[in-house]
Each structure stands twice: as structure tokens, then as C-alpha cells.
């Protein structure tokens, strides 16, 4: 190999965690791992390159294709091979790997190689420390009084983090310490994705944090809110806007594109505090908003008017597990004049009504590309009454690429009816996914190998076929001809029942 084998030293020096190979193995060389070890030349100056496998670039290219067990074996070959293969082996630690009893004893030695550290929510505070100083991704354990100091040290020693998740479990009495942590986060100028859970902060603090993170692209807030004294929650209309001029905002050049709100208190107020600083915001998520109903009210009208004025590039709306009515949805859609993506999952409205409101939102007929309406926790009652609404959607929105209406059952005969009138059920030639269920006159209208058994879960078993009836696939063949007219459509996304 061109590298002289080094002496064998006893003791645990390398481990593959989370894979089949999880045995602490002795290496031929057991160096002291430091920053200088990682960043120093991989081949000693007095050892001339003998083969292509002594080139660091080649070793790194090979490492990305190896399984963990193979990486661990490669680490044992020589000093020159150790760093490139160990750096790949230890690059990322997943949440489930912490249960491996070999991980914690090895971390002090190999933490310098770790770049992505994902911790389970409940992790002993002594498992972490400032020895992690090259992280680009950090998913912290639950931050409580016991590990507050340790988490703060990890954050201070890793200013180049790009992806960060901080779940807080601290009461109002720790407000000053929380502010210290957010100030440390504000110094992470390379941060692109930030997720905060359980954060209680004063009005304006989130905005100030964003002002110092101009590269941030995605922000997720779960169960966050303002730390109002009990009984002192202000009316949102009485909260003054931040005294920041539009010129100052443009100089900040905020890159925030996606904002996800998950079960937050003070939802509308927090969104507007962020929206004022995020003129390029495109995607807005409402997830399990149990304390805020998206129904029509003066507050809803005030919110959508402000939202639309601050963020004129909004084009993606996701509503998941929320209480909403038709007027509220219509009001919310008014802030998305060029809607490209629309998801409504597990909402309180009937799916028929959601689709009706969307189809009548004519301002997005030339922009809408992705639609998903359905339920995760329960099934939609199978009705063929949606055929007309789905047809309006597929014929009236020519830029559609993905349509997910899996719990929607429409008649296969309607799907091919318009071919005789020089029209087609689907107008878009860019359609890639059409997740619907086509229903025929009986089981025998489609070959058994393509018949969807999943339909039984939605609408029950078919009993309208005579077991001795001869199959007739003429309708199925017509449907397939219609599908083949869509050059990009994946036929496997359609179910037949």
C-alpha cells in the first residue's frame, strides 16, 4: 500500500456506531486526536507518495462509498488512512446510536471528527462537552436547568453551525439565561435552518434574533410564545410595529424563505414580527394550531392584511391539523395571490369544500403546481360527488405537477368521457403525480395485479361482481390511453378500485 504498518497498541480506539459493526477495535496506530491531527497533512513529509491510494483526495472519495464496517477496517491500515476514513465514520451521529454502549467511551477521543450531532431529547448532561468544536448540525437534548451550562458551551464552541434544533424546558425564571443562549445563536452567521421548541421570549426578541441571522432560510417554532406575565396578554392590535425602516430591512437582505408554526401561543403576532423582517418569505406552515382557529374574525382579517403587505412573495401554504372554515380559508388565501403549493391535511373542513374554495381561487390558476388534500388519522368517506370538482382542478390549472387526493374516489368513466369531445381530463402536460383512486363498475374492470386492496380500508370490499363473470378491461384500457397522453405522469401513483 506504500505505507509502513505501525506498531499495534492495545485499547479501544475506533468504533462504528449504529451499524452492524459496533466493536471497539485496536488499530495499528493509536494517535492522540486533536484539531492539529485532523487538519495536518495526511501523509508525513518524510514519506513520499508511492501509490494513488496515498493521495488524501482519493481516500476521501473512496470513503463516501463505504459501509461503516468497511470504514472501521480502513481506519486500521495506517496513519495516512486513519484521518480520512475516521472522519467519514464519525461524521454523523444519529439519535438511536446513543444506546450503543460503545459510543460514550469513544466520544472523548473522536468528537473532533463529528460534524452532525443529533441527540435524543433525554441525554445525561455529562455526555456532551466543548470537545465538539467542528459541528455544522446540532440537534440538542431537552434544555433544562441541569444541562443548561453544557448546551451553552457546545453552542459557543461551534459558531459555524448551519442547522440547529433547541428544545427548551425552562420556566420564566430562566429568562436571562435563555436570552444568553439566543445571543449565542445570533452569532452563528452561517446558520441556515433553525428550529426552536418551548421558547418563551419577550415581544421583539425573535425579530432581533433574525436581524443578526441574514443567511437564515428556514425557521420552525414549536410551542413557543411571548413570556407575558399572567393575565397581561395584550391585544394584538395594540402591539406597535418595530421601529425599523424599510431601508434597514432591505440592507439586512433577509433570506428567510420558510416559516413553520406548530402549536404556538401568540401565533399571529409572532408571524408578523418575523414577516416584517422577511420580505422574501415564500412558505408558511400552520400545524396543530389548537389555540388559534383559522376561522373568519376581525383578528384574522387584520392578520392576513398585514401578512400580505409585508410578504409579497408568499406562494406555499400548508395547513395541518387546524380548525378552519370556508371564510377563514378564503381570507388566508388572499395573502397568497400567486399560490404554487397548497396542502390541507386533517383540517376541520370537509375535503369537498376545501377543493371547492381552491378551485374558485382563480388568481392562482396559472401558478398552482402542487395540491394535497386528505387525512392522516382517518379516512374520507368515498363519494363519487367529487368527480366534478377534481375535473375542474385538473382542467383549470394547467401548471399542476403533483396532485395528492388519495382518499378521493372518482368514476373511471368520467376520466375518459371527455376524450370523445376533443378535451382531456388533465390539462397539464407537466403532471408527475396523480394520487387519486379511479373506481370502475366492478372488480373485473381492471386486472387483478393492479386492483388496489387499499380501497377496502376506505370503502369496503367489492361485492358487486359475479365470481364467474368474464373480465372486461375495455374501460381500463381507455383509462391507460388517457394516462399515456401525460408524458411525465407516473401511472403507479394512481390506484384502481
mmCIF file with all atom_site columns, C-alpha atoms in Angstrom, residues 15-165:
data_model
loop_
_atom_site.group_PDB
_atom_site.id
_atom_site.type_symbol
_atom_site.label_atom_id
_atom_site.label_alt_id
_atom_site.label_comp_id
_atom_site.label_asym_id
_atom_site.label_entity_id
_atom_site.label_seq_id
_atom_site.pdbx_PDB_ins_code
_atom_site.Cartn_x
_atom_site.Cartn_y
_atom_site.Cartn_z
_atom_site.occupancy
_atom_site.B_iso_or_equiv
_atom_site.pdbx_formal_charge
_atom_site.auth_seq_id
_atom_site.auth_comp_id
_atom_site.auth_asym_id
_atom_site.auth_atom_id
_atom_site.pdbx_PDB_model_num
ATOM 1   C CA . UNK A 1 15  ? -15.818 2.149  16.794 1.00 0.00 ? 15  UNK A CA 1
ATOM 2   C CA . UNK A 1 16  ? -18.562 2.066  14.195 1.00 0.00 ? 16  UNK A CA 1
ATOM 3   C CA . UNK A 1 17  ? -21.737 3.172  15.915 1.00 0.00 ? 17  UNK A CA 1
ATOM 4   C CA . UNK A 1 18  ? -25.267 2.499  14.737 1.00 0.00 ? 18  UNK A CA 1
ATOM 5   C CA . UNK A 1 19  ? -24.278 -0.196 12.230 1.00 0.00 ? 19  UNK A CA 1
ATOM 6   C CA . UNK A 1 20  ? -23.653 -3.908 12.294 1.00 0.00 ? 20  UNK A CA 1
ATOM 7   C CA . UNK A 1 21  ? -20.026 -3.293 13.244 1.00 0.00 ? 21  UNK A CA 1
ATOM 8   C CA . UNK A 1 22  ? -20.101 -1.862 16.769 1.00 0.00 ? 22  UNK A CA 1
ATOM 9   C CA . UNK A 1 23  ? -17.000 -3.446 18.295 1.00 0.00 ? 23  UNK A CA 1
ATOM 10  C CA . UNK A 1 24  ? -14.245 -1.309 19.763 1.00 0.00 ? 24  UNK A CA 1
ATOM 11  C CA . UNK A 1 25  ? -11.217 -2.450 17.810 1.00 0.00 ? 25  UNK A CA 1
ATOM 12  C CA . UNK A 1 26  ? -7.488  -1.842 18.272 1.00 0.00 ? 26  UNK A CA 1
ATOM 13  C CA . UNK A 1 27  ? -5.709  -0.007 15.450 1.00 0.00 ? 27  UNK A CA 1
ATOM 14  C CA . UNK A 1 28  ? -2.185  -0.415 14.209 1.00 0.00 ? 28  UNK A CA 1
ATOM 15  C CA . UNK A 1 29  ? -1.682  3.150  15.375 1.00 0.00 ? 29  UNK A CA 1
ATOM 16  C CA . UNK A 1 30  ? -3.421  4.964  18.192 1.00 0.00 ? 30  UNK A CA 1
ATOM 17  C CA . UNK A 1 31  ? -2.599  8.674  17.860 1.00 0.00 ? 31  UNK A CA 1
ATOM 18  C CA . UNK A 1 32  ? -3.828  11.395 20.138 1.00 0.00 ? 32  UNK A CA 1
ATOM 19  C CA . UNK A 1 33  ? -6.691  13.019 18.219 1.00 0.00 ? 33  UNK A CA 1
ATOM 20  C CA . UNK A 1 34  ? -6.594  16.819 18.226 1.00 0.00 ? 34  UNK A CA 1
ATOM 21  C CA . UNK A 1 35  ? -7.517  19.612 15.831 1.00 0.00 ? 35  UNK A CA 1
ATOM 22  C CA . UNK A 1 36  ? -3.966  19.606 14.521 1.00 0.00 ? 36  UNK A CA 1
ATOM 23  C CA . UNK A 1 37  ? -4.249  15.893 13.824 1.00 0.00 ? 37  UNK A CA 1
ATOM 24  C CA . UNK A 1 38  ? -7.356  16.391 11.713 1.00 0.00 ? 38  UNK A CA 1
ATOM 25  C CA . UNK A 1 39  ? -6.123  19.398 9.779  1.00 0.00 ? 39  UNK A CA 1
ATOM 26  C CA . UNK A 1 40  ? -2.497  18.378 9.347  1.00 0.00 ? 40  UNK A CA 1
ATOM 27  C CA . UNK A 1 41  ? -1.264  16.720 6.102  1.00 0.00 ? 41  UNK A CA 1
ATOM 28  C CA . UNK A 1 42  ? -2.389  13.116 5.989  1.00 0.00 ? 42  UNK A CA 1
ATOM 29  C CA . UNK A 1 43  ? 0.962   11.844 4.712  1.00 0.00 ? 43  UNK A CA 1
ATOM 30  C CA . UNK A 1 44  ? 4.138   12.645 6.687  1.00 0.00 ? 44  UNK A CA 1
ATOM 31  C CA . UNK A 1 45  ? 6.655   14.778 4.818  1.00 0.00 ? 45  UNK A CA 1
ATOM 32  C CA . UNK A 1 46  ? 9.325   12.111 5.035  1.00 0.00 ? 46  UNK A CA 1
ATOM 33  C CA . UNK A 1 47  ? 7.072   9.508  3.428  1.00 0.00 ? 47  UNK A CA 1
ATOM 34  C CA . UNK A 1 48  ? 6.868   10.078 -0.327 1.00 0.00 ? 48  UNK A CA 1
ATOM 35  C CA . UNK A 1 49  ? 3.630   9.140  -2.076 1.00 0.00 ? 49  UNK A CA 1
ATOM 36  C CA . UNK A 1 50  ? 4.009   5.661  -3.508 1.00 0.00 ? 50  UNK A CA 1
ATOM 37  C CA . UNK A 1 51  ? 0.599   4.862  -4.951 1.00 0.00 ? 51  UNK A CA 1
ATOM 38  C CA . UNK A 1 52  ? -2.660  6.556  -5.835 1.00 0.00 ? 52  UNK A CA 1
ATOM 39  C CA . UNK A 1 53  ? -4.102  5.236  -2.561 1.00 0.00 ? 53  UNK A CA 1
ATOM 40  C CA . UNK A 1 54  ? -1.802  7.522  -0.601 1.00 0.00 ? 54  UNK A CA 1
ATOM 41  C CA . UNK A 1 55  ? -3.489  10.638 -2.006 1.00 0.00 ? 55  UNK A CA 1
ATOM 42  C CA . UNK A 1 56  ? -5.887  12.198 0.538  1.00 0.00 ? 56  UNK A CA 1
ATOM 43  C CA . UNK A 1 57  ? -8.343  13.228 -2.181 1.00 0.00 ? 57  UNK A CA 1
ATOM 44  C CA . UNK A 1 58  ? -8.587  9.629  -3.420 1.00 0.00 ? 58  UNK A CA 1
ATOM 45  C CA . UNK A 1 59  ? -9.083  8.262  0.087  1.00 0.00 ? 59  UNK A CA 1
ATOM 46  C CA . UNK A 1 60  ? -11.864 10.750 0.809  1.00 0.00 ? 60  UNK A CA 1
ATOM 47  C CA . UNK A 1 61  ? -13.558 9.863  -2.490 1.00 0.00 ? 61  UNK A CA 1
ATOM 48  C CA . UNK A 1 62  ? -13.423 6.177  -1.568 1.00 0.00 ? 62  UNK A CA 1
ATOM 49  C CA . UNK A 1 63  ? -14.671 6.787  1.981  1.00 0.00 ? 63  UNK A CA 1
ATOM 50  C CA . UNK A 1 64  ? -18.037 8.203  0.894  1.00 0.00 ? 64  UNK A CA 1
ATOM 51  C CA . UNK A 1 65  ? -18.915 4.867  -0.765 1.00 0.00 ? 65  UNK A CA 1
ATOM 52  C CA . UNK A 1 66  ? -18.015 2.552  2.120  1.00 0.00 ? 66  UNK A CA 1
ATOM 53  C CA . UNK A 1 67  ? -20.276 0.993  4.727  1.00 0.00 ? 67  UNK A CA 1
ATOM 54  C CA . UNK A 1 68  ? -19.497 1.708  8.417  1.00 0.00 ? 68  UNK A CA 1
ATOM 55  C CA . UNK A 1 69  ? -17.846 -1.685 8.946  1.00 0.00 ? 69  UNK A CA 1
ATOM 56  C CA . UNK A 1 70  ? -15.568 -1.128 5.959  1.00 0.00 ? 70  UNK A CA 1
ATOM 57  C CA . UNK A 1 71  ? -14.677 2.363  7.159  1.00 0.00 ? 71  UNK A CA 1
ATOM 58  C CA . UNK A 1 72  ? -13.718 0.971  10.550 1.00 0.00 ? 72  UNK A CA 1
ATOM 59  C CA . UNK A 1 73  ? -11.469 -1.613 8.909  1.00 0.00 ? 73  UNK A CA 1
ATOM 60  C CA . UNK A 1 74  ? -9.852  1.019  6.679  1.00 0.00 ? 74  UNK A CA 1
ATOM 61  C CA . UNK A 1 75  ? -9.000  3.114  9.740  1.00 0.00 ? 75  UNK A CA 1
ATOM 62  C CA . UNK A 1 76  ? -6.718  0.280  10.882 1.00 0.00 ? 76  UNK A CA 1
ATOM 63  C CA . UNK A 1 77  ? -4.484  0.186  7.805  1.00 0.00 ? 77  UNK A CA 1
ATOM 64  C CA . UNK A 1 78  ? -2.058  3.040  8.511  1.00 0.00 ? 78  UNK A CA 1
ATOM 65  C CA . UNK A 1 79  ? -1.611  6.524  9.894  1.00 0.00 ? 79  UNK A CA 1
ATOM 66  C CA . UNK A 1 80  ? -2.221  8.017  6.448  1.00 0.00 ? 80  UNK A CA 1
ATOM 67  C CA . UNK A 1 81  ? -5.504  6.199  6.097  1.00 0.00 ? 81  UNK A CA 1
ATOM 68  C CA . UNK A 1 82  ? -6.766  6.935  9.597  1.00 0.00 ? 82  UNK A CA 1
ATOM 69  C CA . UNK A 1 83  ? -7.951  10.548 9.300  1.00 0.00 ? 83  UNK A CA 1
ATOM 70  C CA . UNK A 1 84  ? -9.919  10.388 6.005  1.00 0.00 ? 84  UNK A CA 1
ATOM 71  C CA . UNK A 1 85  ? -11.756 7.189  6.935  1.00 0.00 ? 85  UNK A CA 1
ATOM 72  C CA . UNK A 1 86  ? -12.301 8.080  10.611 1.00 0.00 ? 86  UNK A CA 1
ATOM 73  C CA . UNK A 1 87  ? -13.641 11.488 9.623  1.00 0.00 ? 87  UNK A CA 1
ATOM 74  C CA . UNK A 1 88  ? -16.273 9.811  7.463  1.00 0.00 ? 88  UNK A CA 1
ATOM 75  C CA . UNK A 1 89  ? -17.038 7.109  10.037 1.00 0.00 ? 89  UNK A CA 1
ATOM 76  C CA . UNK A 1 90  ? -17.643 9.686  12.757 1.00 0.00 ? 90  UNK A CA 1
ATOM 77  C CA . UNK A 1 91  ? -19.092 12.434 10.562 1.00 0.00 ? 91  UNK A CA 1
ATOM 78  C CA . UNK A 1 92  ? -22.694 11.997 11.733 1.00 0.00 ? 92  UNK A CA 1
ATOM 79  C CA . UNK A 1 93  ? -24.165 10.619 14.974 1.00 0.00 ? 93  UNK A CA 1
ATOM 80  C CA . UNK A 1 94  ? -27.873 9.766  14.943 1.00 0.00 ? 94  UNK A CA 1
ATOM 81  C CA . UNK A 1 95  ? -30.293 9.754  17.868 1.00 0.00 ? 95  UNK A CA 1
ATOM 82  C CA . UNK A 1 96  ? -30.597 5.973  18.035 1.00 0.00 ? 96  UNK A CA 1
ATOM 83  C CA . UNK A 1 97  ? -26.829 5.466  18.203 1.00 0.00 ? 97  UNK A CA 1
ATOM 84  C CA . UNK A 1 98  ? -26.625 6.795  21.768 1.00 0.00 ? 98  UNK A CA 1
ATOM 85  C CA . UNK A 1 99  ? -27.997 3.481  23.024 1.00 0.00 ? 99  UNK A CA 1
ATOM 86  C CA . UNK A 1 100 ? -24.807 1.761  21.846 1.00 0.00 ? 100 UNK A CA 1
ATOM 87  C CA . UNK A 1 101 ? -22.724 1.242  24.975 1.00 0.00 ? 101 UNK A CA 1
ATOM 88  C CA . UNK A 1 102 ? -19.526 1.766  22.988 1.00 0.00 ? 102 UNK A CA 1
ATOM 89  C CA . UNK A 1 103 ? -20.362 5.306  21.909 1.00 0.00 ? 103 UNK A CA 1
ATOM 90  C CA . UNK A 1 104 ? -19.831 7.299  25.109 1.00 0.00 ? 104 UNK A CA 1
ATOM 91  C CA . UNK A 1 105 ? -16.415 5.803  25.975 1.00 0.00 ? 105 UNK A CA 1
ATOM 92  C CA . UNK A 1 106 ? -15.175 6.585  22.458 1.00 0.00 ? 106 UNK A CA 1
ATOM 93  C CA . UNK A 1 107 ? -16.575 10.128 22.146 1.00 0.00 ? 107 UNK A CA 1
ATOM 94  C CA . UNK A 1 108 ? -13.800 11.937 24.053 1.00 0.00 ? 108 UNK A CA 1
ATOM 95  C CA . UNK A 1 109 ? -11.294 10.612 21.547 1.00 0.00 ? 109 UNK A CA 1
ATOM 96  C CA . UNK A 1 110 ? -13.240 11.021 18.330 1.00 0.00 ? 110 UNK A CA 1
ATOM 97  C CA . UNK A 1 111 ? -15.505 14.024 18.959 1.00 0.00 ? 111 UNK A CA 1
ATOM 98  C CA . UNK A 1 112 ? -13.182 16.159 16.841 1.00 0.00 ? 112 UNK A CA 1
ATOM 99  C CA . UNK A 1 113 ? -14.371 14.260 13.742 1.00 0.00 ? 113 UNK A CA 1
ATOM 100 C CA . UNK A 1 114 ? -18.097 14.743 14.433 1.00 0.00 ? 114 UNK A CA 1
ATOM 101 C CA . UNK A 1 115 ? -19.843 17.276 12.202 1.00 0.00 ? 115 UNK A CA 1
ATOM 102 C CA . UNK A 1 116 ? -23.510 16.303 12.685 1.00 0.00 ? 116 UNK A CA 1
ATOM 103 C CA . UNK A 1 117 ? -24.644 15.598 16.248 1.00 0.00 ? 117 UNK A CA 1
ATOM 104 C CA . UNK A 1 118 ? -28.245 14.508 16.804 1.00 0.00 ? 118 UNK A CA 1
ATOM 105 C CA . UNK A 1 119 ? -29.074 13.891 20.456 1.00 0.00 ? 119 UNK A CA 1
ATOM 106 C CA . UNK A 1 120 ? -32.120 12.180 21.957 1.00 0.00 ? 120 UNK A CA 1
ATOM 107 C CA . UNK A 1 121 ? -34.323 14.513 23.988 1.00 0.00 ? 121 UNK A CA 1
ATOM 108 C CA . UNK A 1 122 ? -33.255 12.923 27.258 1.00 0.00 ? 122 UNK A CA 1
ATOM 109 C CA . UNK A 1 123 ? -29.473 12.682 27.447 1.00 0.00 ? 123 UNK A CA 1
ATOM 110 C CA . UNK A 1 124 ? -27.260 12.939 30.562 1.00 0.00 ? 124 UNK A CA 1
ATOM 111 C CA . UNK A 1 125 ? -25.542 16.309 30.676 1.00 0.00 ? 125 UNK A CA 1
ATOM 112 C CA . UNK A 1 126 ? -22.118 14.709 31.121 1.00 0.00 ? 126 UNK A CA 1
ATOM 113 C CA . UNK A 1 127 ? -22.412 13.142 27.647 1.00 0.00 ? 127 UNK A CA 1
ATOM 114 C CA . UNK A 1 128 ? -21.691 16.458 25.958 1.00 0.00 ? 128 UNK A CA 1
ATOM 115 C CA . UNK A 1 129 ? -18.944 18.996 26.288 1.00 0.00 ? 129 UNK A CA 1
ATOM 116 C CA . UNK A 1 130 ? -16.851 21.581 24.479 1.00 0.00 ? 130 UNK A CA 1
ATOM 117 C CA . UNK A 1 131 ? -14.795 18.838 22.793 1.00 0.00 ? 131 UNK A CA 1
ATOM 118 C CA . UNK A 1 132 ? -17.288 19.121 19.918 1.00 0.00 ? 132 UNK A CA 1
ATOM 119 C CA . UNK A 1 133 ? -15.921 22.134 18.067 1.00 0.00 ? 133 UNK A CA 1
ATOM 120 C CA . UNK A 1 134 ? -16.486 21.416 14.367 1.00 0.00 ? 134 UNK A CA 1
ATOM 121 C CA . UNK A 1 135 ? -20.260 20.909 14.288 1.00 0.00 ? 135 UNK A CA 1
ATOM 122 C CA . UNK A 1 136 ? -22.333 22.016 11.311 1.00 0.00 ? 136 UNK A CA 1
ATOM 123 C CA . UNK A 1 137 ? -25.556 20.362 12.593 1.00 0.00 ? 137 UNK A CA 1
ATOM 124 C CA . UNK A 1 138 ? -26.646 20.152 16.224 1.00 0.00 ? 138 UNK A CA 1
ATOM 125 C CA . UNK A 1 139 ? -29.925 18.719 17.476 1.00 0.00 ? 139 UNK A CA 1
ATOM 126 C CA . UNK A 1 140 ? -29.752 19.316 21.217 1.00 0.00 ? 140 UNK A CA 1
ATOM 127 C CA . UNK A 1 141 ? -31.314 17.307 24.026 1.00 0.00 ? 141 UNK A CA 1
ATOM 128 C CA . UNK A 1 142 ? -34.065 18.955 26.034 1.00 0.00 ? 142 UNK A CA 1
ATOM 129 C CA . UNK A 1 143 ? -32.572 22.067 27.629 1.00 0.00 ? 143 UNK A CA 1
ATOM 130 C CA . UNK A 1 144 ? -33.313 22.100 31.359 1.00 0.00 ? 144 UNK A CA 1
ATOM 131 C CA . UNK A 1 145 ? -31.545 23.575 34.418 1.00 0.00 ? 145 UNK A CA 1
ATOM 132 C CA . UNK A 1 146 ? -29.292 20.509 34.696 1.00 0.00 ? 146 UNK A CA 1
ATOM 133 C CA . UNK A 1 147 ? -27.691 20.765 31.265 1.00 0.00 ? 147 UNK A CA 1
ATOM 134 C CA . UNK A 1 148 ? -28.065 24.487 30.554 1.00 0.00 ? 148 UNK A CA 1
ATOM 135 C CA . UNK A 1 149 ? -24.367 25.242 31.065 1.00 0.00 ? 149 UNK A CA 1
ATOM 136 C CA . UNK A 1 150 ? -23.232 22.319 28.918 1.00 0.00 ? 150 UNK A CA 1
ATOM 137 C CA . UNK A 1 151 ? -25.523 23.211 25.989 1.00 0.00 ? 151 UNK A CA 1
ATOM 138 C CA . UNK A 1 152 ? -24.360 26.823 26.139 1.00 0.00 ? 152 UNK A CA 1
ATOM 139 C CA . UNK A 1 153 ? -20.718 25.669 25.986 1.00 0.00 ? 153 UNK A CA 1
ATOM 140 C CA . UNK A 1 154 ? -21.408 23.473 22.953 1.00 0.00 ? 154 UNK A CA 1
ATOM 141 C CA . UNK A 1 155 ? -23.043 26.408 21.166 1.00 0.00 ? 155 UNK A CA 1
ATOM 142 C CA . UNK A 1 156 ? -20.186 28.784 21.975 1.00 0.00 ? 156 UNK A CA 1
ATOM 143 C CA . UNK A 1 157 ? -17.570 26.336 20.676 1.00 0.00 ? 157 UNK A CA 1
ATOM 144 C CA . UNK A 1 158 ? -19.413 25.755 17.384 1.00 0.00 ? 158 UNK A CA 1
ATOM 145 C CA . UNK A 1 159 ? -20.037 29.118 15.693 1.00 0.00 ? 159 UNK A CA 1
ATOM 146 C CA . UNK A 1 160 ? -20.224 27.519 12.215 1.00 0.00 ? 160 UNK A CA 1
ATOM 147 C CA . UNK A 1 161 ? -23.400 25.518 12.826 1.00 0.00 ? 161 UNK A CA 1
ATOM 148 C CA . UNK A 1 162 ? -25.745 25.635 9.823  1.00 0.00 ? 162 UNK A CA 1
ATOM 149 C CA . UNK A 1 163 ? -28.620 23.506 11.119 1.00 0.00 ? 163 UNK A CA 1
ATOM 150 C CA . UNK A 1 164 ? -29.774 23.882 14.755 1.00 0.00 ? 164 UNK A CA 1
ATOM 151 C CA . UNK A 1 165 ? -32.588 22.482 16.921 1.00 0.00 ? 165 UNK A CA 1
#
